[in-house]
CSV table of C-alpha atoms in Angstrom, one decimal:
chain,number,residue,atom,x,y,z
D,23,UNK,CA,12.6,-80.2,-87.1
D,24,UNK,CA,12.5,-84.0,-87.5
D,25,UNK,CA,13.5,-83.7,-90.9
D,26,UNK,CA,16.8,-81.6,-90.0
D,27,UNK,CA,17.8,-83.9,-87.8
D,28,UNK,CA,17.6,-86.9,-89.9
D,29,UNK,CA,19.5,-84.9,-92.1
D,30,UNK,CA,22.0,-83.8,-89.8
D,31,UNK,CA,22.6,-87.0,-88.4
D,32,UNK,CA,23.4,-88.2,-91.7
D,33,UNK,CA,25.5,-85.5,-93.1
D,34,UNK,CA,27.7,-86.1,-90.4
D,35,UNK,CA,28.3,-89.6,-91.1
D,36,UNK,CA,29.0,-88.1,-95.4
D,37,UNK,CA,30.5,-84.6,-95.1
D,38,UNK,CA,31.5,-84.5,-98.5
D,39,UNK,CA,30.4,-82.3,-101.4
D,40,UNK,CA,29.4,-85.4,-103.6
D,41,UNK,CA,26.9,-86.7,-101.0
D,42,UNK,CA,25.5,-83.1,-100.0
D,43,UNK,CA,25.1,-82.6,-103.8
D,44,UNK,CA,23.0,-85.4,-104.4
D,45,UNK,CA,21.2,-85.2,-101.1
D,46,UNK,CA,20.4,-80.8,-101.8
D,47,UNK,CA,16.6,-81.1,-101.8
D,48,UNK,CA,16.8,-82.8,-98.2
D,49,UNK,CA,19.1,-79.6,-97.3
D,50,UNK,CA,16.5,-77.2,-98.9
D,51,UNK,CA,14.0,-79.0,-97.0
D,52,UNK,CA,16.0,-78.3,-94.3
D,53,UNK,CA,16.6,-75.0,-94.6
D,54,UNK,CA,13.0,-74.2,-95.3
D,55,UNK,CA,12.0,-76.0,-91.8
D,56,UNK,CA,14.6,-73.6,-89.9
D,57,UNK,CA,13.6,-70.5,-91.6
D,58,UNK,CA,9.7,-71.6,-91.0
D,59,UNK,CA,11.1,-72.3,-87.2
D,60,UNK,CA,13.2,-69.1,-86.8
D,61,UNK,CA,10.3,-67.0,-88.3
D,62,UNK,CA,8.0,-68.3,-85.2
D,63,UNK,CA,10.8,-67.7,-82.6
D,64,UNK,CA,11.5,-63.8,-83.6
D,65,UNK,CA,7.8,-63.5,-83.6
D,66,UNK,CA,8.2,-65.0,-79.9
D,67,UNK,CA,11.6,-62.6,-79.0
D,68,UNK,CA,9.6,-59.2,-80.3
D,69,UNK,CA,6.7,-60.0,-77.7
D,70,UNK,CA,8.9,-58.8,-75.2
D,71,UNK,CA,12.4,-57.3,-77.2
D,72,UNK,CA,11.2,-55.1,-79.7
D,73,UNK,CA,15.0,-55.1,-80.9
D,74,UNK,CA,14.6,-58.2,-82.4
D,75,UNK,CA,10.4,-57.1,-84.4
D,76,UNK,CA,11.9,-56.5,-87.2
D,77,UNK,CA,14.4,-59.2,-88.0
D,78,UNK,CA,13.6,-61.9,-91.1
D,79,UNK,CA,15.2,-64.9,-90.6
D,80,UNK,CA,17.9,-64.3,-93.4
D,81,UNK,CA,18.8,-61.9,-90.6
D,82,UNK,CA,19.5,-64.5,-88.5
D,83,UNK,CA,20.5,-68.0,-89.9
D,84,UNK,CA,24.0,-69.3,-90.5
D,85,UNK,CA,25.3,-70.7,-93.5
D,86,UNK,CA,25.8,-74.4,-93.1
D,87,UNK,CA,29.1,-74.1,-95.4
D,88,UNK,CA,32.2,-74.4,-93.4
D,89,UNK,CA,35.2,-71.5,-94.1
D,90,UNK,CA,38.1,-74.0,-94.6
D,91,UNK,CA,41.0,-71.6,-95.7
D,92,UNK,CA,42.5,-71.7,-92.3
D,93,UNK,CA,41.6,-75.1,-90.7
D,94,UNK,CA,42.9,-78.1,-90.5
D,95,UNK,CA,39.4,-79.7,-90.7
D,96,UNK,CA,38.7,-79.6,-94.5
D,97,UNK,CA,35.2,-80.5,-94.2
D,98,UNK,CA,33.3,-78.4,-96.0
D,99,UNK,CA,30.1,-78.8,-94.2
D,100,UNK,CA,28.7,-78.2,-90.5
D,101,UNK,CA,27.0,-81.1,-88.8
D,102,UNK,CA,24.8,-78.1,-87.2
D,103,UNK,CA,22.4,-75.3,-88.1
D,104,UNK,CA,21.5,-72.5,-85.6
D,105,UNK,CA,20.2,-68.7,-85.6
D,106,UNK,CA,21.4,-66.0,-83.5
D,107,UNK,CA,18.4,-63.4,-82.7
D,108,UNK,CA,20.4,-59.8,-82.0
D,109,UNK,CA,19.7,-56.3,-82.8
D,110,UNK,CA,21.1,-56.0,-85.7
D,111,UNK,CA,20.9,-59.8,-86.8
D,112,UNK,CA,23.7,-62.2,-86.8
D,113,UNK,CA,26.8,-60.0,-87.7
D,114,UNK,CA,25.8,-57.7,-85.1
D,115,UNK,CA,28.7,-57.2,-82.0
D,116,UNK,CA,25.5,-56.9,-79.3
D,117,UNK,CA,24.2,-59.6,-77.2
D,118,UNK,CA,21.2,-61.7,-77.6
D,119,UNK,CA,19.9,-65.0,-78.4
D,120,UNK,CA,20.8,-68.3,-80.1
D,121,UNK,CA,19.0,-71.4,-81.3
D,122,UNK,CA,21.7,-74.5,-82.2
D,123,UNK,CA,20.1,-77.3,-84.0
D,124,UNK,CA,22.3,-80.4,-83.5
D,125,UNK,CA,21.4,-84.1,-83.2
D,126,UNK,CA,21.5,-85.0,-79.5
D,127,UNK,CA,23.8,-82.0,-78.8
D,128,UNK,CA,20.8,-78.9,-79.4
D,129,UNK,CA,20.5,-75.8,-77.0
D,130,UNK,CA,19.1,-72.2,-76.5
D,131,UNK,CA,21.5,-69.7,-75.3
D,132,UNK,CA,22.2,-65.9,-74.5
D,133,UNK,CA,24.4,-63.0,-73.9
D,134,UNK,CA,27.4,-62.5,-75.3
D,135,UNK,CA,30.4,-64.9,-76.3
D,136,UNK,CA,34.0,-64.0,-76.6
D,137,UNK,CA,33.9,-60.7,-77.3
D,138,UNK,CA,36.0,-58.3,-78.6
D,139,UNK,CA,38.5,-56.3,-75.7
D,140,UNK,CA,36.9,-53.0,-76.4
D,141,UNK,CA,33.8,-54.5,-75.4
D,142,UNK,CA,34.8,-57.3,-72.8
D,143,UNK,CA,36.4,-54.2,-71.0
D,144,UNK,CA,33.0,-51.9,-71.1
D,145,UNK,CA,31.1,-54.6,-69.9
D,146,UNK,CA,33.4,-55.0,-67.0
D,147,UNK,CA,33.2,-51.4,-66.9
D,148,UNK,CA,29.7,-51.8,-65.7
D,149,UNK,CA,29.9,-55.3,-63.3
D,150,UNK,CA,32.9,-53.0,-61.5
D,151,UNK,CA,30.7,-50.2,-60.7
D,152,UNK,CA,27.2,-51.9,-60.9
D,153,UNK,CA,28.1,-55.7,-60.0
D,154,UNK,CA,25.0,-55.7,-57.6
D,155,UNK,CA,22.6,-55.3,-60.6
D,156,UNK,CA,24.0,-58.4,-62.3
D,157,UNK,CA,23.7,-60.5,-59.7
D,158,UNK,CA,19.9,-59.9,-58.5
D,159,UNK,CA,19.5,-61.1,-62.7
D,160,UNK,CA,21.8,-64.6,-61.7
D,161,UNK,CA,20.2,-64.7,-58.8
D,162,UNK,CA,15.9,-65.4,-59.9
D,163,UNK,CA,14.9,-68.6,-58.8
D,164,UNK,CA,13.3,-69.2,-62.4
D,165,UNK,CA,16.7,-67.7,-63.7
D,166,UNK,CA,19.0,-70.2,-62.0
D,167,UNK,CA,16.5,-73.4,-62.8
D,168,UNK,CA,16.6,-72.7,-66.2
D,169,UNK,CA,20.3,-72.1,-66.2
D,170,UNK,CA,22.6,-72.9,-63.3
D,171,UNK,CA,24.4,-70.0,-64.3
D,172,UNK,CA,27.1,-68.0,-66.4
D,173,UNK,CA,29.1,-70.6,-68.6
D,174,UNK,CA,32.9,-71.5,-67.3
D,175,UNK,CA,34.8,-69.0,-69.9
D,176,UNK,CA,36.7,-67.6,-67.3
D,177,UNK,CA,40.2,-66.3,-66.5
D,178,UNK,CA,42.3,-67.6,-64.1
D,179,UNK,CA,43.6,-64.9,-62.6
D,180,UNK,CA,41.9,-61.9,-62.4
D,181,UNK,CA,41.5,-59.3,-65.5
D,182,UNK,CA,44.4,-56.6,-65.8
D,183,UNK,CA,43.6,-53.3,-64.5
D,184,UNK,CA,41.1,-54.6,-62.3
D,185,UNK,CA,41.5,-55.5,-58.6
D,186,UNK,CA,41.9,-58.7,-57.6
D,187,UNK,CA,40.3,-57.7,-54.2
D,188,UNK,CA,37.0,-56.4,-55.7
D,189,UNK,CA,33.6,-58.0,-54.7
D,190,UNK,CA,32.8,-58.7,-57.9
D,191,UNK,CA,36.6,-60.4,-58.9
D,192,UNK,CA,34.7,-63.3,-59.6
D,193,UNK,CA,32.3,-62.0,-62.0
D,194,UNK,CA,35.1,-59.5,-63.5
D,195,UNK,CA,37.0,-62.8,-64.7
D,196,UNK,CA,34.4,-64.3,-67.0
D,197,UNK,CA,35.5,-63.9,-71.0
D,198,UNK,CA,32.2,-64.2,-71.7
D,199,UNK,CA,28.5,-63.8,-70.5
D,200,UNK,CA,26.4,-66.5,-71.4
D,201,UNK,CA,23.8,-68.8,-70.9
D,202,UNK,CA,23.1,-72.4,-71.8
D,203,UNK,CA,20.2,-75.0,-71.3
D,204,UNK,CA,19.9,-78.0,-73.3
D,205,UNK,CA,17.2,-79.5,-75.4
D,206,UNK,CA,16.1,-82.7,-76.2
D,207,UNK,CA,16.0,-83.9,-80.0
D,208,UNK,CA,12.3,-84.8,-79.5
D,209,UNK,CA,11.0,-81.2,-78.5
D,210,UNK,CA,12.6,-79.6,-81.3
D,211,UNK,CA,9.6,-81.0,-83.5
D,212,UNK,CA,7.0,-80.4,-81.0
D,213,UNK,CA,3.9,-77.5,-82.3
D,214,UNK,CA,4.8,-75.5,-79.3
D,215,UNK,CA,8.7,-75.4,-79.5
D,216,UNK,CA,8.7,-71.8,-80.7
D,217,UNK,CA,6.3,-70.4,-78.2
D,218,UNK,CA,8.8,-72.9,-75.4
D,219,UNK,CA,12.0,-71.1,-77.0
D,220,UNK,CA,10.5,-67.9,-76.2
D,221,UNK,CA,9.7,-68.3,-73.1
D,222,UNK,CA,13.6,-69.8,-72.2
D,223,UNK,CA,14.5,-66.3,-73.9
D,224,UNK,CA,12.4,-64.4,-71.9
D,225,UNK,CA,14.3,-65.5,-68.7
D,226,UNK,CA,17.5,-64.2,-70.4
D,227,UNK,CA,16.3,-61.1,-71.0
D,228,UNK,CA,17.2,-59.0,-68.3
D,229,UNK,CA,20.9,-60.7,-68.7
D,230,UNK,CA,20.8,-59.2,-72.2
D,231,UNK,CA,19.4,-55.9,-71.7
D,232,UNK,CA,22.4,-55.4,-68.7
D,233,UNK,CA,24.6,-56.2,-71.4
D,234,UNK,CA,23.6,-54.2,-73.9
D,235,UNK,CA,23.3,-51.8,-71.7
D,236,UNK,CA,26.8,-51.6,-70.7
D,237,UNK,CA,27.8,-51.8,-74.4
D,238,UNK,CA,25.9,-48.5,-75.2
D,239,UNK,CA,27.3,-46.4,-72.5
D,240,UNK,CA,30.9,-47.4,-74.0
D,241,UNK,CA,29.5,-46.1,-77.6
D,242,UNK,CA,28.3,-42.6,-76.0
């Protein structure tokens, strides 16, 4: 990926549709190395989620175009590019996997971010009633290494409807349920990344499964 990071680096110093225009084939270049990259990393996912086997990675990348209608930041490029690896691809509501390509800020993550209520409330559906299951999964030693744990998107105060006396108040409160680890710039272009990245995902699978889990017992 040493290509898309020079290029990154660089369009965020000229986001501007006069410098991206006369810099496109470095962008196709670009995007050819990510789709070449994202190709090896499903191929990694579906050794052990067979959800994610039949995803291309059209399925999967984001456009680097910026929606500007309703920002006050007019500039009408990211200074990232990522893939999100669910069932369903990148549009879909389930959790999964996500690659961010970013120079000096790139990371693997998982689970689920911000989700709709219908769904925030069916996952903590299941934590209420099954909160023990969740936190064997935070509580691997390879899990927690990797990890730490779930990312701070939490409430203050606990959820309403739920009891702020419950055992698992603490993991009731979280607006979202993911994972983060970091990576360095120089790994990205490493032979092996792919086969690394898979293995980071691996550790985030049973996270994902429990999630996904609770989300298809709300769909019943």
């Amino acid at each position: 990926m040493k290509h898309s990071l020079s290029f990154l680096k660089e369009l965020a110093k000229n986001n501007t549709r006069e410098w991206f225009d006369i810099h496109r084939k470095d962008y196709e270049q670009s995007k050819k190395e990510l789709s070449d990259l994202t190709g090896a990393v499903i191929q990694q996912i579906a050794l052990f989620d067979s959800s994610i086997g039949a995803l291309a990675p059209k399925d999967c990348i984001f456009r680097i175009f910026r929606d500007t209608r309703f920002s006050a930041n007019k500039t009408p490029y990211k200074i990232n590019i990522g893939a999100s690896f669910s069932d369903g691809g990148k549009k879909s509501p389930k959790a999964g996997y996500y690659l961010h390509v970013q120079p000096g800020n790139s990371f693997l993550a998982g689970g689920i971010y911000m989700p709709e209520a219908e769904r925030l409330n069916a996952i903590r559906q299941e934590i209420y009633f099954n909160h023990d299951n969740l936190r064997k999964i935070l509580a691997v030693p390879a899990f927690k290494k990797a990890f730490g744990g779930l990312e701070d998107h939490q409430l203050k105060t606990n959820p309403k409807g739920f009891d702020k006396e419950h055992p698992a108040i603490d993991l009731l409160r979280y607006k979202s349920y993911i994972v983060v680890t970091p990576i360095k710039d120089a790994d990205l272009s490493k032979p092996d990344f792919a086969e690394q990245a898979g293995k980071t995902f691996k550790l985030m699978y049973p996270l994902i499964q429990y999630l996904n889990g609770a989300l298809s017992m709300a769909e019943k």
